[in-house]
Each structure stands twice: as structure tokens, then as C-alpha cells.
Coordinates of C-alpha atoms and ligand atoms in Angstrom, one line a residue:
M615 CA -1.9 0.5 -28.8
A616 CA -2.6 1.6 -25.2
D617 CA 0.4 3.2 -23.5
W618 CA 0.3 0.5 -20.7
I619 CA 0.6 -2.3 -23.2
R620 CA 3.6 -0.6 -24.8
Y621 CA 5.1 -0.2 -21.3
F622 CA 4.8 -3.9 -20.4
E623 CA 6.2 -4.9 -23.8
S624 CA 9.3 -2.8 -23.4
E625 CA 10.2 -3.1 -19.7
I626 CA 11.5 -6.3 -18.1
P627 CA 9.4 -8.1 -15.4
P628 CA 10.9 -9.1 -12.0
T629 CA 12.4 -12.6 -12.1
N630 CA 10.3 -13.9 -9.2
L631 CA 6.9 -12.8 -10.6
E632 CA 5.6 -16.3 -11.3
E633 CA 6.5 -17.5 -7.9
T634 CA 4.8 -14.5 -6.3
R635 CA 1.7 -15.2 -8.4
K636 CA 1.5 -18.8 -6.9
T637 CA 2.0 -17.5 -3.4
L638 CA -0.6 -14.8 -3.8
Y639 CA -3.2 -17.2 -5.3
G640 CA -2.7 -19.9 -2.6
F641 CA -2.9 -17.3 0.2
T642 CA -6.1 -15.7 -1.2
A643 CA -7.8 -19.0 -2.1
S644 CA -7.3 -20.4 1.4
H645 CA -8.7 -17.3 3.2
I646 CA -11.6 -16.9 0.8
Q647 CA -12.5 -20.5 1.4
G648 CA -12.2 -19.9 5.2
A649 CA -14.7 -17.0 4.8
R650 CA -12.3 -14.1 5.1
N651 CA -12.4 -11.2 2.6
V652 CA -9.1 -10.2 1.2
V653 CA -7.6 -6.7 0.9
F654 CA -4.6 -6.0 -1.4
I655 CA -2.8 -3.0 0.0
T656 CA -0.1 -1.1 -1.8
S657 CA 2.1 1.1 0.3
G658 CA 5.2 3.4 0.1
G659 CA 6.9 5.2 -2.9
T660 CA 8.3 3.7 -6.1
T661 CA 11.8 4.5 -7.2
V662 CA 12.8 5.6 -10.7
P663 CA 16.3 4.4 -11.5
L664 CA 18.6 6.7 -13.5
E665 CA 21.1 3.9 -14.4
T666 CA 20.7 0.2 -15.2
N667 CA 23.4 -0.5 -12.6
T668 CA 21.6 1.8 -10.3
V669 CA 23.5 4.2 -8.2
R670 CA 21.0 7.0 -8.3
F671 CA 17.3 7.1 -8.5
I672 CA 14.4 9.5 -8.1
D673 CA 12.2 8.9 -5.0
N674 CA 9.3 10.5 -3.3
F675 CA 8.1 11.4 0.2
S676 CA 5.9 8.4 1.0
S677 CA 6.7 6.7 4.4
G678 CA 4.3 3.8 4.0
G679 CA 2.6 4.8 7.3
R680 CA -0.8 4.9 5.7
G681 CA -0.6 1.4 4.2
A682 CA 1.0 -0.2 7.3
A683 CA -1.6 1.3 9.7
S684 CA -4.4 0.4 7.4
A685 CA -3.2 -3.2 7.2
E686 CA -3.4 -3.5 11.0
Y687 CA -7.0 -2.2 11.0
F688 CA -8.1 -4.5 8.2
L689 CA -6.6 -7.5 10.0
S690 CA -8.5 -6.5 13.2
Q691 CA -11.7 -6.4 11.1
G692 CA -11.2 -10.0 10.0
Y693 CA -9.6 -9.5 6.6
A694 CA -6.7 -11.4 5.2
V695 CA -4.1 -8.8 4.0
I696 CA -1.8 -8.8 1.1
F697 CA 0.6 -6.0 1.9
V698 CA 2.7 -4.9 -1.1
Y699 CA 5.2 -2.4 0.2
R700 CA 8.3 -0.5 -0.8
Q701 CA 11.4 -2.1 0.7
K702 CA 12.4 -0.4 4.0
S703 CA 9.1 1.6 4.3
A704 CA 6.8 1.2 7.3
L705 CA 5.5 -2.3 8.1
P706 CA 2.4 -3.4 10.0
F707 CA 3.2 -3.7 13.7
Q708 CA 6.8 -2.9 13.2
R709 CA 5.9 0.7 12.4
Y710 CA 5.7 1.2 16.1
F711 CA 9.4 1.0 16.4
I712 CA 10.0 3.8 13.9
T713 CA 8.9 6.3 16.5
Q714 CA 9.9 4.3 19.6
N715 CA 13.5 3.4 20.2
P716 CA 13.5 -0.2 21.7
L717 CA 16.8 0.6 23.6
E718 CA 14.8 3.1 25.6
F719 CA 12.3 0.7 27.0
L720 CA 14.4 -2.4 27.4
S721 CA 16.6 -2.9 30.4
V722 CA 19.2 -5.4 31.4
S723 CA 19.4 -6.8 34.9
D724 CA 22.6 -6.4 37.0
N725 CA 24.4 -9.7 37.6
V726 CA 28.0 -8.8 38.2
D727 CA 28.9 -12.4 39.0
N728 CA 27.7 -13.9 35.7
P729 CA 27.1 -11.4 32.9
L730 CA 25.7 -14.2 30.7
A731 CA 22.9 -14.8 33.2
R732 CA 21.6 -11.3 32.9
S733 CA 18.1 -11.0 31.6
I734 CA 16.3 -8.4 29.6
S735 CA 13.0 -6.9 30.7
V736 CA 10.6 -4.4 29.2
D737 CA 9.6 -1.2 31.0
E738 CA 6.0 -1.1 29.9
S739 CA 5.5 2.5 31.1
K740 CA 7.9 3.6 28.4
A741 CA 6.2 1.5 25.8
P742 CA 2.5 2.2 26.0
G743 CA 0.5 -0.1 23.8
L744 CA 3.3 -2.6 23.2
K745 CA 1.4 -5.5 24.9
E746 CA -1.6 -4.9 22.7
I747 CA 0.5 -4.7 19.5
L748 CA 2.4 -7.9 20.4
T749 CA -0.9 -9.7 21.1
Q750 CA -2.4 -8.7 17.8
Y751 CA 0.9 -9.6 16.0
R752 CA 1.0 -13.0 17.5
E753 CA -2.6 -13.7 16.5
V754 CA -1.9 -12.6 13.0
K755 CA 1.1 -14.9 12.8
R756 CA -1.0 -17.8 14.2
N757 CA -3.8 -17.3 11.7
G758 CA -1.4 -16.6 8.8
T759 CA -3.5 -13.7 7.7
L760 CA -0.7 -11.3 6.5
L761 CA 1.2 -11.8 3.3
Q762 CA 4.0 -9.2 2.7
I763 CA 5.5 -8.7 -0.7
E764 CA 8.1 -6.0 -1.4
F765 CA 9.0 -3.8 -4.3
T766 CA 11.5 -1.0 -4.9
T767 CA 11.3 0.3 -8.5
L768 CA 8.4 1.7 -10.4
S769 CA 8.7 -1.1 -13.0
S770 CA 8.6 -3.9 -10.4
Y771 CA 5.6 -2.2 -8.8
L772 CA 3.7 -2.0 -12.1
F773 CA 4.4 -5.6 -13.1
L774 CA 3.4 -6.8 -9.6
L775 CA 0.1 -4.8 -9.7
R776 CA -0.9 -6.2 -13.1
M777 CA -0.1 -9.7 -12.2
S778 CA -1.9 -9.5 -8.9
A779 CA -5.0 -7.9 -10.3
E780 CA -5.2 -10.6 -13.0
T781 CA -4.6 -13.4 -10.4
L782 CA -7.1 -12.0 -7.8
S783 CA -9.9 -11.6 -10.4
A784 CA -10.6 -15.3 -9.7
F785 CA -12.0 -14.2 -6.3
G786 CA -14.5 -11.5 -7.6
H787 CA -16.1 -9.1 -5.3
R788 CA -14.5 -10.6 -2.1
V789 CA -11.3 -8.8 -2.9
M790 CA -10.6 -5.1 -2.2
F791 CA -7.8 -3.2 -3.8
Y792 CA -6.5 -0.4 -1.5
L793 CA -4.0 1.5 -3.6
A794 CA -2.2 3.8 -1.2
A795 CA 1.3 3.6 -2.8
A796 CA 2.7 6.9 -4.1
V797 CA 3.6 5.8 -7.7
S798 CA 5.9 8.0 -9.8
D799 CA 4.1 9.8 -12.6
F800 CA 7.4 9.9 -14.6
Y801 CA 10.1 7.5 -15.5
I802 CA 13.1 6.8 -17.9
P803 CA 12.4 4.0 -20.4
R804 CA 14.8 1.1 -20.1
E805 CA 16.3 1.8 -23.5
N806 CA 17.3 5.3 -22.5
L807 CA 19.0 4.4 -19.3
S808 CA 22.7 4.8 -18.9
T809 CA 24.2 1.3 -18.2
H810 CA 26.8 2.5 -15.8
K811 CA 27.0 5.3 -13.2
I812 CA 26.4 8.7 -14.8
Q813 CA 29.7 10.6 -14.8
S814 CA 29.7 14.1 -13.4
S815 CA 32.7 14.8 -15.7
Q816 CA 30.0 14.9 -18.5
G817 CA 28.7 18.2 -17.1
P818 CA 25.2 19.1 -15.8
L819 CA 22.6 16.3 -16.1
V820 CA 19.5 16.9 -18.1
L821 CA 16.8 14.2 -17.7
N822 CA 14.1 13.4 -20.1
L823 CA 11.3 11.6 -18.3
Q824 CA 8.3 9.9 -19.9
Q825 CA 4.9 9.7 -18.4
T826 CA 4.1 6.5 -16.5
P827 CA 1.0 4.7 -17.9
K828 CA -2.0 4.9 -15.7
L829 CA -3.0 1.4 -14.6
L830 CA -6.2 2.1 -12.7
Q831 CA -8.4 1.9 -15.8
P832 CA -7.2 -1.4 -17.1
L833 CA -7.3 -2.8 -13.5
V834 CA -10.9 -1.9 -13.1
K835 CA -12.0 -2.7 -16.7
D836 CA -9.9 -5.6 -17.7
W837 CA -7.8 -7.2 -15.0
S838 CA -10.1 -7.4 -12.0
P839 CA -13.5 -6.1 -13.1
Q840 CA -15.5 -7.5 -10.1
A841 CA -13.2 -6.3 -7.3
F842 CA -13.9 -3.4 -5.0
V843 CA -11.3 -0.8 -5.8
V844 CA -10.2 2.1 -3.6
S845 CA -7.6 4.5 -5.0
F846 CA -5.9 7.5 -3.3
K847 CA -5.5 11.0 -4.7
L848 CA -2.8 13.2 -3.2
E849 CA -2.4 16.9 -3.9
T850 CA -0.7 19.9 -2.3
D851 CA -3.2 22.4 -3.5
V852 CA -6.5 22.4 -1.6
N853 CA -8.2 24.2 -4.5
I854 CA -7.9 21.3 -7.0
I855 CA -8.1 18.2 -4.8
S856 CA -11.9 17.7 -4.9
K857 CA -12.1 18.2 -8.7
K858 CA -9.2 15.8 -9.3
A859 CA -10.7 13.1 -7.0
R860 CA -14.1 13.3 -8.8
E861 CA -12.4 13.2 -12.2
S862 CA -10.5 10.1 -11.3
L863 CA -13.7 8.4 -10.1
N864 CA -15.6 9.4 -13.3
K865 CA -12.8 8.3 -15.6
N866 CA -12.1 5.0 -14.0
S867 CA -15.5 4.0 -12.7
H868 CA -14.2 2.3 -9.6
Q869 CA -15.8 2.4 -6.2
V870 CA -13.9 4.9 -4.0
V871 CA -11.3 7.6 -4.2
I872 CA -9.8 8.9 -1.0
S873 CA -8.4 12.4 -1.4
N874 CA -5.8 13.8 0.9
I875 CA -3.5 16.8 1.1
L876 CA 0.2 16.1 1.8
Q877 CA 0.6 18.2 5.0
T878 CA -2.7 17.2 6.6
R879 CA -3.0 13.6 5.5
R880 CA -2.8 12.2 9.1
K881 CA -5.6 14.5 10.2
T882 CA -8.2 14.6 7.4
V883 CA -9.2 12.8 4.2
V884 CA -12.3 12.9 2.1
I885 CA -13.9 9.6 1.0
V886 CA -15.5 10.1 -2.5
T887 CA -17.9 7.7 -4.1
A888 CA -20.4 8.1 -6.9
N889 CA -23.1 9.2 -4.5
E890 CA -21.3 11.0 -1.6
E891 CA -18.3 12.9 -0.3
N892 CA -17.6 12.2 3.3
A893 CA -14.9 14.0 5.2
I894 CA -13.1 12.1 8.0
W895 CA -11.4 14.1 10.7
M896 CA -9.2 13.5 13.7
S897 CA -9.6 15.8 16.6
D898 CA -6.5 17.1 18.4
S899 CA -7.2 15.0 21.4
E900 CA -7.5 11.8 19.2
L901 CA -4.2 12.6 17.6
E902 CA -2.6 13.3 21.1
Q903 CA -3.8 9.9 22.2
G904 CA -1.9 8.4 19.3
K905 CA -5.0 7.3 17.4
D906 CA -4.8 6.7 13.7
I907 CA -7.1 8.2 11.0
E908 CA -6.7 4.8 9.2
E909 CA -8.9 3.2 11.9
K910 CA -11.8 5.4 10.7
I911 CA -11.0 5.0 7.0
V912 CA -10.9 1.2 7.3
A913 CA -14.1 1.0 9.3
D914 CA -15.9 3.0 6.6
L915 CA -14.5 0.9 3.7
V916 CA -15.3 -2.4 5.4
K917 CA -19.0 -1.3 5.6
K918 CA -18.9 -0.2 1.9
H919 CA -17.3 -3.4 0.8
S920 CA -19.8 -5.6 2.7
E921 CA -22.6 -3.7 1.0
F922 CA -20.9 -4.1 -2.4
I923 CA -20.6 -7.9 -1.9
R924 CA -24.3 -8.1 -0.7
N925 CA -25.5 -6.1 -3.7
N926 CA -23.5 -8.2 -6.1
S927 CA -24.5 -11.5 -4.6
L928 CA -28.0 -11.7 -6.0
P929 CA -29.7 -15.1 -6.2
G930 CA -28.2 -17.2 -9.0
Y931 CA -25.1 -15.0 -9.0
N932 CA -21.8 -16.9 -8.7
S933 CA -19.2 -14.6 -7.0
Ligands
LIG295 O1 2.9 6.8 2.9 P1 2.4 7.9 3.7 O2 1.6 7.5 4.9 O3 3.6 8.8 4.1 O4 1.4 8.8 2.8 C1 0.2 8.2 2.3 C2 -0.1 8.8 0.9 C3 -0.2 10.3 0.9 C4 1.1 8.3 -0.1 C5 -1.4 8.1 0.4 O5 -2.4 8.5 1.3 C6 -1.8 8.6 -1.0 O6 -2.4 9.6 -1.2 N1 -1.4 7.8 -2.0 C7 -1.6 8.1 -3.4 C8 -0.6 9.1 -3.9 C9 -0.9 9.6 -5.3 O7 -1.8 10.4 -5.6 O8 -0.2 9.1 -6.2

């Protein structure tokens, strides 16, 4: 039996999975009918609980910045976006306020006679780009093109991914999976978890972690075989990244692997496909202007996805 089948048989699915499936299906069906392609983005890190009544958990570095920025650029390219994110990680449009403190660019008028009549205004010079962000955000709200779904634990993420891939398979090539979440490679099976808070009086803690099943292969082969699938590969050693990205592509036979190094991920990535390896760079001046590498990544993927849809929509083909 495949390790992922065993995993789903022994772990417990999130209680709202069926409701989420209906929402996901309805959102996607309405946008595909309205001629928008759909991208399913995963973003942020998964937690690995150490206790059933969780006080402590293992986490990772991911801020969700890549996923949130990418969501904005896909929206501006006309996509409908399903944004599956780690609770409290960066969100599209709101990510702006992680680096900017709103209290610094809001001011309150002086009205000593009637404090309740004071009004609040924005000092735009202290919030460059805010008008543009707000305009885009309002348009996205008006068009209903962004669906946000949150997760926290590794297990809720994995159940969500399988359910979503199976559900979205109904929409064939028009769906792109953009798997930017940093998913833990190790976890503690449910049956080995301590029910209550682990007591320090028991002495040093030795953890025995199992390997998380890899879901990319069943996603590509079984759950959503017609979709356009983009995975990310993160390493800290520049000497192995290229090999690992190529191996992942060969093993899983999906469309794109984007490789990045932890420390330089905002500045450079390599887009790897069966036929090419294309490095994307940000110049120092682009970074100083606050531009995002995700704008270039998304532009490249949108082109590749359109071509993929065209090539798979041969006469007589029902996609
Ligand atoms: O979330 P973030 O913006 O801080 O980082 C993005 C990233 C490095 C998590 C992403 O680009 C990525 O590589 N995700 C896959 C990680 C992995 O190999 O599991």
C-alpha cells in the first residue's frame, strides 16, 4: 500500500472538509464558465503538533510572502485565485501592512471642541502604492475572484490538498496548481502523540518523527491528471539545488519546478521545465523600488499555462 494511502487512513480529516469542497467547486465552476482560468496557490508553512491538545509544535521559516505576492499578480493577469494559506501568514494585499505600520501614515484631525467629530486621513507620501493596492483590492472584491482557505497543521494541509486536487480535476487544463507552501517532511503519527502537554519533569524530550508522504506524484497521476502543476523546490546548498529540481520533475512528470535558495529567494529563482532552465533575476534597483520577483514568475507561468491549454485543446478534445 502506498505511504500516502496509509497516511490518510490513519489521520483524521478536518471537520469542515466537505463544506470547503462545495465552496471550492462553486467558486471554480463560476469562474471557468466566466472564461477565467483558475490558480490554486498554497502558501506558508505547516505545523507539526507534538501533542493532541497542542501546546507545542514544530514550525518552519515560511512567511507566506511568495504565495501572497503571487496571488496578486495572478489576479491582475485575469485569473481567479484559490489561496490556501497558513493561518496568520502573509495575505494578498494585506501583506503590505506587515512592513508598513498604518499608525505611521494615518493622522487624526484636531478638533478640541468635539473629539468625536475628528476625522482620520491618510498621508499618502508615507504610504507609497497604497492607492493602487486599494484600487486592485476593491476590484478583486467586486469581481469575487479571490477565495481564501486557511490551514495550520500538516495534516489539515494534506487533506485539503487531496480533496482540492480531486475536486478541481473536473476543470481539466484550465486549473494551475502553484504549490509554494513549505510542507514539513517529518511528522508524528496521531497514534504516537501525547494527549496532554508533555511534562518537562519527564526529562529530556526525544522525538521520533516519521517521513511525510509525498503527494505530488498522486496529485499529478491520479487526482488532477489534466491540470498544469507547478511545484517549488527549496534548498540551502547551491550545489544540489539544480539536481534536486530536475529529479523532482523527472520523478513526478509535472510541468514546472521552480527552484530557490533560502537566502536569495526574493532575488533569484530558476524555472525548470522538461525542455529548459530559465533563471529569473531581480536587479538591485528593481528591489530598491520595491518590485517583486513574483511579478516575473507569474508572467512566465501564465504564458506557459496558455500554451499548455492551447496544446491540449485539439479539435474534438473536451477540456
Ligand atoms: O513563504 P516565503 O515567501 O517566506 O518563502 C517561499 C518558499 C521558499 C517557501 C517557496 O518559494 C518554496 O520554495 N516552497 C517550497 C518549499 C519546499 O521545498 O518544501
